Each structure stands twice: as C-alpha cells, then as structure tokens.
mmCIF file with all atom_site columns, C-alpha atoms and ligand atoms in Angstrom:
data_model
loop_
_atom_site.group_PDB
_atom_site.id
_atom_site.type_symbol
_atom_site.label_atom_id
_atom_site.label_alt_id
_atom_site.label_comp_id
_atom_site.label_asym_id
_atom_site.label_entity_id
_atom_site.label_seq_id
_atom_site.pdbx_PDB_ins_code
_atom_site.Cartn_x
_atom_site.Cartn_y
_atom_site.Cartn_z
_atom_site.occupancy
_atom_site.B_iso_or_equiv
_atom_site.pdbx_formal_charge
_atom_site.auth_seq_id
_atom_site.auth_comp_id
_atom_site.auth_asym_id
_atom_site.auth_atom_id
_atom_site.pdbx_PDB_model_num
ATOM   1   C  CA  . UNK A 1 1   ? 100.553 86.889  49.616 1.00 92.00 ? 19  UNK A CA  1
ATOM   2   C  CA  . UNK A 1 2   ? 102.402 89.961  50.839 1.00 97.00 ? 20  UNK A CA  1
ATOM   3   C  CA  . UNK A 1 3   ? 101.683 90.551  54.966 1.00 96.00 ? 21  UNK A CA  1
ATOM   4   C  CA  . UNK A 1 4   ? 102.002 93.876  56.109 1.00 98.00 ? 22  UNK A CA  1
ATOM   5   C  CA  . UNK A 1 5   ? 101.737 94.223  60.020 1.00 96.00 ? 23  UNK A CA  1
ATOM   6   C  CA  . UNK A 1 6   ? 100.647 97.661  61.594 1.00 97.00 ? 24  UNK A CA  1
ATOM   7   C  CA  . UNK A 1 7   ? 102.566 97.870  64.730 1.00 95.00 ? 25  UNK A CA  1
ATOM   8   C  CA  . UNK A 1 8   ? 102.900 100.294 67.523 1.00 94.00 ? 26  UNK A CA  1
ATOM   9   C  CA  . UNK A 1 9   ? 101.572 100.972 70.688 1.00 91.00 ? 27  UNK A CA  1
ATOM   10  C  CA  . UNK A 1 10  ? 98.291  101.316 72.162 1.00 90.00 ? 28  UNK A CA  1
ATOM   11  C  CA  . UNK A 1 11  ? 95.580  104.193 70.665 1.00 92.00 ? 29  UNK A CA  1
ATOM   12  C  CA  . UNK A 1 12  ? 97.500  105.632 67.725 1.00 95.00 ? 30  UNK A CA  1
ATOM   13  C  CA  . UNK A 1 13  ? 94.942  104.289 65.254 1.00 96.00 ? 31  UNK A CA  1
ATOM   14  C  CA  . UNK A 1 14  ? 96.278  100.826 64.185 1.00 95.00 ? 32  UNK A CA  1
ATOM   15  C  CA  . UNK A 1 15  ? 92.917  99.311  64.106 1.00 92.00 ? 33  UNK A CA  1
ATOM   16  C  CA  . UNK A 1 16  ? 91.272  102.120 62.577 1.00 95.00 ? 34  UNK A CA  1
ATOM   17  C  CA  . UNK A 1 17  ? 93.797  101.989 59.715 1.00 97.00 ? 35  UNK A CA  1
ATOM   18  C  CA  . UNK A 1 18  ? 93.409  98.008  59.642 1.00 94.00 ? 36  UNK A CA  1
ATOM   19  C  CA  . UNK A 1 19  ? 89.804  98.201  59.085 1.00 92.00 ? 37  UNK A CA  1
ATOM   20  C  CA  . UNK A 1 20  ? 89.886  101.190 56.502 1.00 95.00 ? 38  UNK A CA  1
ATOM   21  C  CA  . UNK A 1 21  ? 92.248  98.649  54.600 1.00 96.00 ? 39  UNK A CA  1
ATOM   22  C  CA  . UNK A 1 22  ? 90.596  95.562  55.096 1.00 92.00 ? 40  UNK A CA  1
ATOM   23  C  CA  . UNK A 1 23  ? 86.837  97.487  54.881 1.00 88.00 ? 41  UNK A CA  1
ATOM   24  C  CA  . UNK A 1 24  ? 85.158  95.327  56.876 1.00 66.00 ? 42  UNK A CA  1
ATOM   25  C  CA  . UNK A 1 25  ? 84.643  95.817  60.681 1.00 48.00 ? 43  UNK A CA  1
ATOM   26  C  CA  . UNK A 1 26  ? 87.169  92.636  61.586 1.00 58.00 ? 44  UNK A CA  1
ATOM   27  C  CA  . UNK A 1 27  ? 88.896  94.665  64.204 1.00 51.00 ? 45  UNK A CA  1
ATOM   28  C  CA  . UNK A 1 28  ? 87.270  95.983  67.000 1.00 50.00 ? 46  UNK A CA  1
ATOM   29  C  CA  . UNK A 1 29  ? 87.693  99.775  67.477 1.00 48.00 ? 47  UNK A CA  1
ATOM   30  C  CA  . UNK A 1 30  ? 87.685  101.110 70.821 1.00 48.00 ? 48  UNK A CA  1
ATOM   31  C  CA  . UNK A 1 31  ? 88.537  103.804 73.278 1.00 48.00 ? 49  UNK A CA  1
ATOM   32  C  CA  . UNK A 1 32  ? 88.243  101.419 76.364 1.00 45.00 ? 50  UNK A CA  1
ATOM   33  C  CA  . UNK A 1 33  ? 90.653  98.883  76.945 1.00 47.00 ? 51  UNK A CA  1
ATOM   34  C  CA  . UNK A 1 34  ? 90.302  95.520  77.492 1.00 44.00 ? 52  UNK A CA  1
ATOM   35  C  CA  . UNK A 1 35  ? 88.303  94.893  73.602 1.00 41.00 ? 53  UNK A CA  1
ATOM   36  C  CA  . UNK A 1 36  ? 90.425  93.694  71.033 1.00 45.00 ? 54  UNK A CA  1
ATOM   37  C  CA  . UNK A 1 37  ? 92.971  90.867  71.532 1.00 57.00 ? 55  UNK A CA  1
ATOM   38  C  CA  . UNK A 1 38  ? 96.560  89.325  70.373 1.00 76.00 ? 56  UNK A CA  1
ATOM   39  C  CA  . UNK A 1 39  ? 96.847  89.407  65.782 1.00 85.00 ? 57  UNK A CA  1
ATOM   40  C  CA  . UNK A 1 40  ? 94.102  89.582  63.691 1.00 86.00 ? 58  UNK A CA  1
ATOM   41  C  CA  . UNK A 1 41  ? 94.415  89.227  59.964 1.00 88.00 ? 59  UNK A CA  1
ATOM   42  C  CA  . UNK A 1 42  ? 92.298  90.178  57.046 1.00 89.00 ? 60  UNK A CA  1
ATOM   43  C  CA  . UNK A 1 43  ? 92.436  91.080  52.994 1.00 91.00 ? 61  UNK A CA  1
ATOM   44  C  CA  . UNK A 1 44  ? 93.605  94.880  52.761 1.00 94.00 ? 62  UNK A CA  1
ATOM   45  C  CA  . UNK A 1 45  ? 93.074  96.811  49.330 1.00 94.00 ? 63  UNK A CA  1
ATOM   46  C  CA  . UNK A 1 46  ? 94.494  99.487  48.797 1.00 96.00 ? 64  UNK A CA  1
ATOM   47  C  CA  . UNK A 1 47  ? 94.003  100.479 44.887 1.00 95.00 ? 65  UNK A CA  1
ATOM   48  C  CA  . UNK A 1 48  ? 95.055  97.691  42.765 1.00 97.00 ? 66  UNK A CA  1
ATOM   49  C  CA  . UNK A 1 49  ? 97.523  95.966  45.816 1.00 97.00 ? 67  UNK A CA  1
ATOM   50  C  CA  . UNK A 1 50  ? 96.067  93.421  47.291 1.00 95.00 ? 68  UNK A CA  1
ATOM   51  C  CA  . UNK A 1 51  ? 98.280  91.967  50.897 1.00 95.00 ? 69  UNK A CA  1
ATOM   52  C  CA  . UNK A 1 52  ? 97.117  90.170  53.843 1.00 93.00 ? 70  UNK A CA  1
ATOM   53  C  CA  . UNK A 1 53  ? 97.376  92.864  56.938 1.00 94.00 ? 71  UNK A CA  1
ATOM   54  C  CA  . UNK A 1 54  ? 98.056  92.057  60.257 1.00 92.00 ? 72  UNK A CA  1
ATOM   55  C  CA  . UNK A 1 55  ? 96.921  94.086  63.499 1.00 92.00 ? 73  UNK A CA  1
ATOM   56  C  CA  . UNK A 1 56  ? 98.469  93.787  66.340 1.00 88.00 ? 74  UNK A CA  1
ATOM   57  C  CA  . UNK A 1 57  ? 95.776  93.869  68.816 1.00 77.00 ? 75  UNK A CA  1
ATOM   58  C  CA  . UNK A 1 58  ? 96.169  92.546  72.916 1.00 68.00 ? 76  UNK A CA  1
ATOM   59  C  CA  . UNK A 1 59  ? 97.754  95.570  74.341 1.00 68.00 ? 77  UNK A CA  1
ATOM   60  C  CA  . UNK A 1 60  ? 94.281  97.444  74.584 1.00 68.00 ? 78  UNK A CA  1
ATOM   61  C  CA  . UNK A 1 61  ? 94.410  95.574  78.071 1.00 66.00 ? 79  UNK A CA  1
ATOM   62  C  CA  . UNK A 1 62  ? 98.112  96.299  79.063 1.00 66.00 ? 80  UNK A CA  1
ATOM   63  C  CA  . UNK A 1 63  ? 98.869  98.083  82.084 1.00 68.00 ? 81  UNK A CA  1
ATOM   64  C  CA  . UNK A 1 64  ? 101.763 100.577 81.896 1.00 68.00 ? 82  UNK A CA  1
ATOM   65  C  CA  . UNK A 1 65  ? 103.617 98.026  84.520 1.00 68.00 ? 83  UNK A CA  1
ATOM   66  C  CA  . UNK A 1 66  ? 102.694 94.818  81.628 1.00 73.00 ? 84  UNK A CA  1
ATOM   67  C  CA  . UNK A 1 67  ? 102.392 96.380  78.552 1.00 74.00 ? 85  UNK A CA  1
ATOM   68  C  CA  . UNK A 1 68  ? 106.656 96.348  77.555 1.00 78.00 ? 86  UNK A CA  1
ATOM   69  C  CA  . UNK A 1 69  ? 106.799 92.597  77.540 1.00 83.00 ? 87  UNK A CA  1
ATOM   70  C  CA  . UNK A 1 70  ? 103.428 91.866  76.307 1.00 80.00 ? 88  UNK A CA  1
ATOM   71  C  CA  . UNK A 1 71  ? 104.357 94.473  73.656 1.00 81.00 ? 89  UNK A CA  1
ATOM   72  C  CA  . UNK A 1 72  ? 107.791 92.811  72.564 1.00 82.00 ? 90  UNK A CA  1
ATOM   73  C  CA  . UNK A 1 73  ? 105.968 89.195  72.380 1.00 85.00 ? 91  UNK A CA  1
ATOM   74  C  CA  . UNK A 1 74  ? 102.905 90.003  70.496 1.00 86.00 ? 92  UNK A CA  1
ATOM   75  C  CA  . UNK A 1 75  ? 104.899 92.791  68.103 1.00 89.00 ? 93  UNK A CA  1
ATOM   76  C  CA  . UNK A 1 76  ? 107.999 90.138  67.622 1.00 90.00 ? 94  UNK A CA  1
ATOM   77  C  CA  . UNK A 1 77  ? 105.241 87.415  66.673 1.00 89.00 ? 95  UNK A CA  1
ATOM   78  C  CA  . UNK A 1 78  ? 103.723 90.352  64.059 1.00 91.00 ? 96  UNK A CA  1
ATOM   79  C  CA  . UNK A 1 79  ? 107.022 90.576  62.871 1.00 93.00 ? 97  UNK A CA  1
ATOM   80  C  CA  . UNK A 1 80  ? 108.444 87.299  61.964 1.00 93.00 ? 98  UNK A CA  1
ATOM   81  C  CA  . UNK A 1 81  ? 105.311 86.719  60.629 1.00 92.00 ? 99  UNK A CA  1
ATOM   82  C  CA  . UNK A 1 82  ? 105.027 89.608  58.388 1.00 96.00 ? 100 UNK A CA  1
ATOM   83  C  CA  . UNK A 1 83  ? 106.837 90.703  54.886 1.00 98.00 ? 101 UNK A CA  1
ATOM   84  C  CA  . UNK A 1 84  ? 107.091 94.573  56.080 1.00 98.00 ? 102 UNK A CA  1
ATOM   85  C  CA  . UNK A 1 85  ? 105.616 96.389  59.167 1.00 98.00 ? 103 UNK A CA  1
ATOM   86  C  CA  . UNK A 1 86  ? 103.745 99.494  59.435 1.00 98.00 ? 104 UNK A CA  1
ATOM   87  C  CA  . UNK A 1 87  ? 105.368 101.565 62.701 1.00 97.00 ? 105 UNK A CA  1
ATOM   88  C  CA  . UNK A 1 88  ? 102.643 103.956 63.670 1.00 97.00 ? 106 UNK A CA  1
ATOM   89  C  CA  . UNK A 1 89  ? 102.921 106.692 65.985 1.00 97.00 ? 107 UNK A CA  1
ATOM   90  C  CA  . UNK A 1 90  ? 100.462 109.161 66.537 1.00 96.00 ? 108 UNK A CA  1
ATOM   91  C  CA  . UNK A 1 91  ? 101.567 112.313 65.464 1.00 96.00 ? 109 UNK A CA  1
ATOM   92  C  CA  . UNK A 1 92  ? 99.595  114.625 68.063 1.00 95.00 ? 110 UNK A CA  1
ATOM   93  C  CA  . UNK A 1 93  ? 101.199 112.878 70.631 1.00 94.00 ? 111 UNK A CA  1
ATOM   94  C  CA  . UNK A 1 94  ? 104.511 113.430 69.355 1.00 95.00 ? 112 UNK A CA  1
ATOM   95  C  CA  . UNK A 1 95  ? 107.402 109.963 69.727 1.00 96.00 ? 113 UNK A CA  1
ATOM   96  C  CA  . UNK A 1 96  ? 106.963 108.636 73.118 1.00 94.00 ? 114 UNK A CA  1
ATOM   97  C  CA  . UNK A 1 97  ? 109.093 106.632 74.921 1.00 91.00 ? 115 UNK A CA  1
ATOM   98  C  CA  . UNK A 1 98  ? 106.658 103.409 74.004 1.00 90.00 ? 116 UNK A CA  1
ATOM   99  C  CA  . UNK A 1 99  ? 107.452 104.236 70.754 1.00 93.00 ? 117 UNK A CA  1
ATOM   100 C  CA  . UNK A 1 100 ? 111.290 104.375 71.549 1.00 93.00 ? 118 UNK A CA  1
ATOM   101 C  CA  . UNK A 1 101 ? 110.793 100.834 72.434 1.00 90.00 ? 119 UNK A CA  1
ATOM   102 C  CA  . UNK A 1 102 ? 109.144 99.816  69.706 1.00 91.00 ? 120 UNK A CA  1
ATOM   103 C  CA  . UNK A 1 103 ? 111.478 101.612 67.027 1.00 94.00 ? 121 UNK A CA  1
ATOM   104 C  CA  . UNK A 1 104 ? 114.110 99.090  68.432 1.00 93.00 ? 122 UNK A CA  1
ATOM   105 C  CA  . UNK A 1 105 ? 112.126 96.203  68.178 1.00 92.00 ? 123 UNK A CA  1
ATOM   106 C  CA  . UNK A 1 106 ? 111.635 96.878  64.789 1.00 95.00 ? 124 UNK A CA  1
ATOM   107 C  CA  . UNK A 1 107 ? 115.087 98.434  63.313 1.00 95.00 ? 125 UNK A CA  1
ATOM   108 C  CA  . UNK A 1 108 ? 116.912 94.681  64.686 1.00 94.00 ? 126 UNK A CA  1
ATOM   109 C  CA  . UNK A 1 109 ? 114.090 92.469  63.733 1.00 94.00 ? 127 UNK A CA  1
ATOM   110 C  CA  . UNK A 1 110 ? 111.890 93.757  60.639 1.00 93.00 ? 128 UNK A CA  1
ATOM   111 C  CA  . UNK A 1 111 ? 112.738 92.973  57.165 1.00 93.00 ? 129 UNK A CA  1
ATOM   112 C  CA  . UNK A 1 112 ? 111.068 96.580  56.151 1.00 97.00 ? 130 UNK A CA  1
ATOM   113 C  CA  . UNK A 1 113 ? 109.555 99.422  58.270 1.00 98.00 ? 131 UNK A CA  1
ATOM   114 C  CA  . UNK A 1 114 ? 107.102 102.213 56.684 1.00 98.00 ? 132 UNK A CA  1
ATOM   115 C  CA  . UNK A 1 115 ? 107.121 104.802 59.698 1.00 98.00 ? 133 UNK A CA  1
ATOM   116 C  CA  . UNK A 1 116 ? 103.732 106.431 59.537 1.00 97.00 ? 134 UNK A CA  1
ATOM   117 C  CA  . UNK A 1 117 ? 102.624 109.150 62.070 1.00 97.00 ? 135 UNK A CA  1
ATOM   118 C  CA  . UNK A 1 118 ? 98.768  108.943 62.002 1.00 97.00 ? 136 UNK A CA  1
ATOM   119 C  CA  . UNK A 1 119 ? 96.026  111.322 63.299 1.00 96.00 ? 137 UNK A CA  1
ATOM   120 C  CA  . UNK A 1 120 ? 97.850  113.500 61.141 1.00 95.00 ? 138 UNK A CA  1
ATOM   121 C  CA  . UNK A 1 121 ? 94.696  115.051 59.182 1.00 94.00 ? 139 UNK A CA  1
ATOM   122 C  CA  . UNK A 1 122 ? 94.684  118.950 58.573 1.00 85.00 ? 140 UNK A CA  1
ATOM   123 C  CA  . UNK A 1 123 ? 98.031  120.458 60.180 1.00 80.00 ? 141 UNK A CA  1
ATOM   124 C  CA  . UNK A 1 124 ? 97.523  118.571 62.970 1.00 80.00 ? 142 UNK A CA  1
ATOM   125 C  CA  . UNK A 1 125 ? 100.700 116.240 62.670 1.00 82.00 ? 143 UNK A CA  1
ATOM   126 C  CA  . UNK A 1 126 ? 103.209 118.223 61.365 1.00 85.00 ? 144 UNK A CA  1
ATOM   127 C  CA  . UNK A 1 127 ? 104.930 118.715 64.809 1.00 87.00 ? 145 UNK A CA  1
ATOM   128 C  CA  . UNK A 1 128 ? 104.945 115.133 65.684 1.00 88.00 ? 146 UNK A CA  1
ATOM   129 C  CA  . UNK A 1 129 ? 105.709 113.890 62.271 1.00 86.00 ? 147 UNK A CA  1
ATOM   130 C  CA  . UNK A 1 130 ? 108.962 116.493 62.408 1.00 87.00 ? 148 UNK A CA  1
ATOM   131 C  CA  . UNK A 1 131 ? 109.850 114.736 65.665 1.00 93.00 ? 149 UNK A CA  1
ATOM   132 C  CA  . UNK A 1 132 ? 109.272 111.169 63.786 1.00 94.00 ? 150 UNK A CA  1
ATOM   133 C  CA  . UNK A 1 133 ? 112.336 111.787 61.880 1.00 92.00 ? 151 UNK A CA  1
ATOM   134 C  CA  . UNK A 1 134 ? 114.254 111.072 65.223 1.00 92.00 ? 152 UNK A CA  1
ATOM   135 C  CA  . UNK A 1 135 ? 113.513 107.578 65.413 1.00 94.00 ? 153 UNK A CA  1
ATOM   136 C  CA  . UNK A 1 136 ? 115.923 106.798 62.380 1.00 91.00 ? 154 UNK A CA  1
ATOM   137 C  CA  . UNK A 1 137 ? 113.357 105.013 60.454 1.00 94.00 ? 155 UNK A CA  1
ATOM   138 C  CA  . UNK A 1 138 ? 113.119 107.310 58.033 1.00 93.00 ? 156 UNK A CA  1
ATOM   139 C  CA  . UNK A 1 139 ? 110.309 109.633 56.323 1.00 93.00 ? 157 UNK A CA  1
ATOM   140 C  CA  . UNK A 1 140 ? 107.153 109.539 58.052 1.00 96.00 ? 158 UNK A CA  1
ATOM   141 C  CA  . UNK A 1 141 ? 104.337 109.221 56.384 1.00 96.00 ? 159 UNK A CA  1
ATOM   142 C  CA  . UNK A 1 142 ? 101.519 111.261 57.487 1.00 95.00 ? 160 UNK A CA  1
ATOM   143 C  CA  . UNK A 1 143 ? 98.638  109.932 57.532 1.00 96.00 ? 161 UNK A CA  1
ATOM   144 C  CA  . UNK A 1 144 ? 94.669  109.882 59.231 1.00 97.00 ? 162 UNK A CA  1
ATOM   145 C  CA  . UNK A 1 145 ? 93.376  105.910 59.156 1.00 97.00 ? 163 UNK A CA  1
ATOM   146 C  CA  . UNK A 1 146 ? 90.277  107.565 60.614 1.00 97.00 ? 164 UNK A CA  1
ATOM   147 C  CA  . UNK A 1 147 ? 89.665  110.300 57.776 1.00 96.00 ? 165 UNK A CA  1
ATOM   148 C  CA  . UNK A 1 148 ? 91.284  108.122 54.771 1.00 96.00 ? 166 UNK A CA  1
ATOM   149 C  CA  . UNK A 1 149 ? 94.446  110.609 54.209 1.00 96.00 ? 167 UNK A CA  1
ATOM   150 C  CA  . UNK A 1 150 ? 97.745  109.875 52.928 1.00 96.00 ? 168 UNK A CA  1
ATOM   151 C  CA  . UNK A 1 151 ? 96.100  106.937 51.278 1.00 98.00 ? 169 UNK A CA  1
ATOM   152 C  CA  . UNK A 1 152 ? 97.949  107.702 48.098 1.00 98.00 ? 170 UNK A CA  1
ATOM   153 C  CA  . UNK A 1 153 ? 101.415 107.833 49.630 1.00 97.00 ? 171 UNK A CA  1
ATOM   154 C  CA  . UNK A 1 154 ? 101.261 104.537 51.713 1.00 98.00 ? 172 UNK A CA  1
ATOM   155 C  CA  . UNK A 1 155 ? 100.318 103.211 48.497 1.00 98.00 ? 173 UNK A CA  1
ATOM   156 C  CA  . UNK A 1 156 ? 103.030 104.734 46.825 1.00 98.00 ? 174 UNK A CA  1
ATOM   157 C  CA  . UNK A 1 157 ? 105.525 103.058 49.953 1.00 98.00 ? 175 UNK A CA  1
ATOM   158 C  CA  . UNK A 1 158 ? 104.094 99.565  49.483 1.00 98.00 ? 176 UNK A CA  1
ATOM   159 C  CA  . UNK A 1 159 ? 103.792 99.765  45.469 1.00 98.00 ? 177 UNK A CA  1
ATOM   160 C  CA  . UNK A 1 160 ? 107.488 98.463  45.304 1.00 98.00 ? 178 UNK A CA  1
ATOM   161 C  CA  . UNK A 1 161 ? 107.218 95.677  48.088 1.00 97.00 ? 179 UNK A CA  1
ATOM   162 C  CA  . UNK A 1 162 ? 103.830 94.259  47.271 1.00 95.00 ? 180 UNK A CA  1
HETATM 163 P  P1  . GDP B 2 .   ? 94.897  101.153 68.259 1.00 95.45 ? 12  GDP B P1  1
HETATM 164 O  O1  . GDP B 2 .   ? 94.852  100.923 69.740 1.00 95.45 ? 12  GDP B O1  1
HETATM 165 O  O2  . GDP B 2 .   ? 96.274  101.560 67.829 1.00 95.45 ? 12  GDP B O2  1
HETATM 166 O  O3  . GDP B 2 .   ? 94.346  100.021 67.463 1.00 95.45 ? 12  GDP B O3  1
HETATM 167 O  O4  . GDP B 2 .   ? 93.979  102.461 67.975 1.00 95.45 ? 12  GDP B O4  1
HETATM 168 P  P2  . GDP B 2 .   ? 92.455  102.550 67.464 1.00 95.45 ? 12  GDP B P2  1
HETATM 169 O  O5  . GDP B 2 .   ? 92.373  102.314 66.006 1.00 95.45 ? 12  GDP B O5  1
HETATM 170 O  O6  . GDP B 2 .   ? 91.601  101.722 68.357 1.00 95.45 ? 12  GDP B O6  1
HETATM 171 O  O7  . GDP B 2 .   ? 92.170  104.105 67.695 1.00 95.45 ? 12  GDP B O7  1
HETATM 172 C  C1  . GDP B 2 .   ? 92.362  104.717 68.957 1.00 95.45 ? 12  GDP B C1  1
HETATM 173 C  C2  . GDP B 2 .   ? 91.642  106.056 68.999 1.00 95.45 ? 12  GDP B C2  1
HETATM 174 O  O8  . GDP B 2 .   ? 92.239  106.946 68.059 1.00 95.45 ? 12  GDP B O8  1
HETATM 175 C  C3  . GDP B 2 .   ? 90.170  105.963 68.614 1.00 95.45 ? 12  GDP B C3  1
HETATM 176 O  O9  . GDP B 2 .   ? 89.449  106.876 69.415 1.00 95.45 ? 12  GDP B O9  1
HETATM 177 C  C4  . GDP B 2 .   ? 90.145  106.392 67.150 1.00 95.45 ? 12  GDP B C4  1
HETATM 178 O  O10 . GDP B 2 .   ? 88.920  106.957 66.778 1.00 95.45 ? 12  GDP B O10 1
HETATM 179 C  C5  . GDP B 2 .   ? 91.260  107.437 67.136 1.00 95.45 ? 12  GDP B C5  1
HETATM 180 N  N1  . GDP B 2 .   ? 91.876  107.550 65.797 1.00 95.45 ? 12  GDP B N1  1
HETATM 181 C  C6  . GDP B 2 .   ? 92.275  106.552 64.983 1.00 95.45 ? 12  GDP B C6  1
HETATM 182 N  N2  . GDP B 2 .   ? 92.776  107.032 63.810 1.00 95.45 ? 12  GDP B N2  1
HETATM 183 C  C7  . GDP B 2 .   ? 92.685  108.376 63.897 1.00 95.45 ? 12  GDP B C7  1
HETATM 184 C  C8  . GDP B 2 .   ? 93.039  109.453 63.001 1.00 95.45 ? 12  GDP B C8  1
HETATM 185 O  O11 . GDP B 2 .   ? 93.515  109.276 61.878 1.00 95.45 ? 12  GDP B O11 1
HETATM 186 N  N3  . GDP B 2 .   ? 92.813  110.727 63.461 1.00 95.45 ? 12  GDP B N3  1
HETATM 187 C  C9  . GDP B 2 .   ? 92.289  110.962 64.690 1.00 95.45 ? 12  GDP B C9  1
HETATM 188 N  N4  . GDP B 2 .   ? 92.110  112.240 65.031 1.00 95.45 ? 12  GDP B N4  1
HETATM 189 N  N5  . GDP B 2 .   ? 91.920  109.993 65.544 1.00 95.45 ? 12  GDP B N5  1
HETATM 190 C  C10 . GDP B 2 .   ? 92.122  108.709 65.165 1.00 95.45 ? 12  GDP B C10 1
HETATM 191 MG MG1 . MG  B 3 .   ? 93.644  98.145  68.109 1.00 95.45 ? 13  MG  B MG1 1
#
C-alpha cells in the first residue's frame, strides 16, 4: 500500500487534513498543545485512491527550545517510512523559518514531496502560497483540510504515485 506522510510543523492543519482523508476522528485535533503524540496511521480515500497516511503528530508538545530535534527525529522516521510526503505550510502564515528547516529535511531525504500551503480557503492563501514557491519544492498546492478544498488537485498530484 502506498504511504503518504503529511509533514510540517506544528498548527498548519496536518491533522485536520489526516482526518478529512482518513474520515474517521483517529487523530486528535487540537489548539492546545500537549494532545496528540509521535505517527499515527490510518486508511485515507481520496476518490478512487486508496494509501495508508501517516501524521506526524508529537510536536503539539514541543517547546520552541525542543521542537528542531524532536522535529528532525519524528519527521525523518515519517519519511523513511513513507512512499511520498505531504510538506504543509500554512499559507496565512506565510514560509517560516520552521518550515525552512523542514524543506531541507525533506529535499535530501524524501523520495517525493507535494508542497501544499493549507488554510488556503477563499483568497486567503494566495500571499503565502506565492511565497511557497521559495522553498524550491515546487507548485504549491493550495489547499483548506478544514473546509475540504483543493481536494481535486491533491488528487490530481497523487493520481500518478498511488
Ligand atoms: P497540526 O498541528 O499541523 O496537526 O494542525 P491541526 O490539524 O491540529 O490544526 C491546527 C489549527 O488550524 C486548528 O485550530 C484547526 O482548526 C486549524 N486549521 C486546520 N486546517 C485549516 C484550514 O484549512 N483552514 C483554516 N482556516 N484553519 C485550519
Ligand atoms: Mg496534529
């Protein structure tokens, strides 16, 4: 079975996404830290593709000071263990310099990256999806896990992988 991990840091939406894919409520969802923990894995559909998805929970908890070498553990483990990674930023924020780190986690160690900037529903992402294009991982996809948009692109991204 394909595995698709949804990487990047903490409160862009990875867990929203995750359970939107996966459509039951395997992931905790939370504004507070300190709920959700390490990988979780569950049966995404999206369509007709069916692919194990992987989210990278455990740095909910992470303080500022812990959260770049908790980050490169638990996103490394995602990685090796995972066919192609979804790298979401969140597009109102903009790319921060978490997600600097992260883009170079991923461009020497993942076999694919889908960049998605997220929370992008209405207008709202344009900016930050613009500034997404910096990273060198390619065209962002804009998307909202929480309000189901851009469904039909990342399906068109992981139609040739799956
Ligand atoms: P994670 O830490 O990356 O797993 O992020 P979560 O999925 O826990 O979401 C963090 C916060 O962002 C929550 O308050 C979500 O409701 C919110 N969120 C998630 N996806 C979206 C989205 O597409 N649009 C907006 N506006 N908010 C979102
Ligand atoms: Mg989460």
């Amino acid at each position: 079975m394909f595995k698709l991990a949804i990487v990047g840091r903490p409160n862009v939406g990875k867990s929203t996404l995750f359970n939107r894919l996966v459509g039951r409520r395997l992931a905790l969802v939370d504004d507070q830290p300190g709920v959700t923990r390490d990988l979780r894995e569950g049966e995404a559909r999206l369509g007709d593709l069916k692919f194990t998805v992987i989210d990278t929970a455990g740095l909910e908890d992470a303080t500022d000071d812990s959260l770049q070498g908790r980050m490169r553990r638990l996103t490394e483990r995602a990685v090796d263990m995972a066919d192609a990674c979804l790298f979401m930023i969140d597009a109102r924020a903009g790319v921060t310099a978490n997600d600097q780190l992260f883009a170079e986690i991923l461009r020497r160690r993942a076999k694919t990256v889908i960049l998605a900037a997220n929370k992008a529903e209405g207008a709202a992402g344009s900016a930050g999806a613009l500034e997404a294009y910096g990273l060198g991982l390619g065209e962002p996809l804009q998307l909202s896990g929480e309000h189901g948009e851009g469904m039909s692109e990342l399906y068109s991204a992981l139609l040739p992988l799956v």
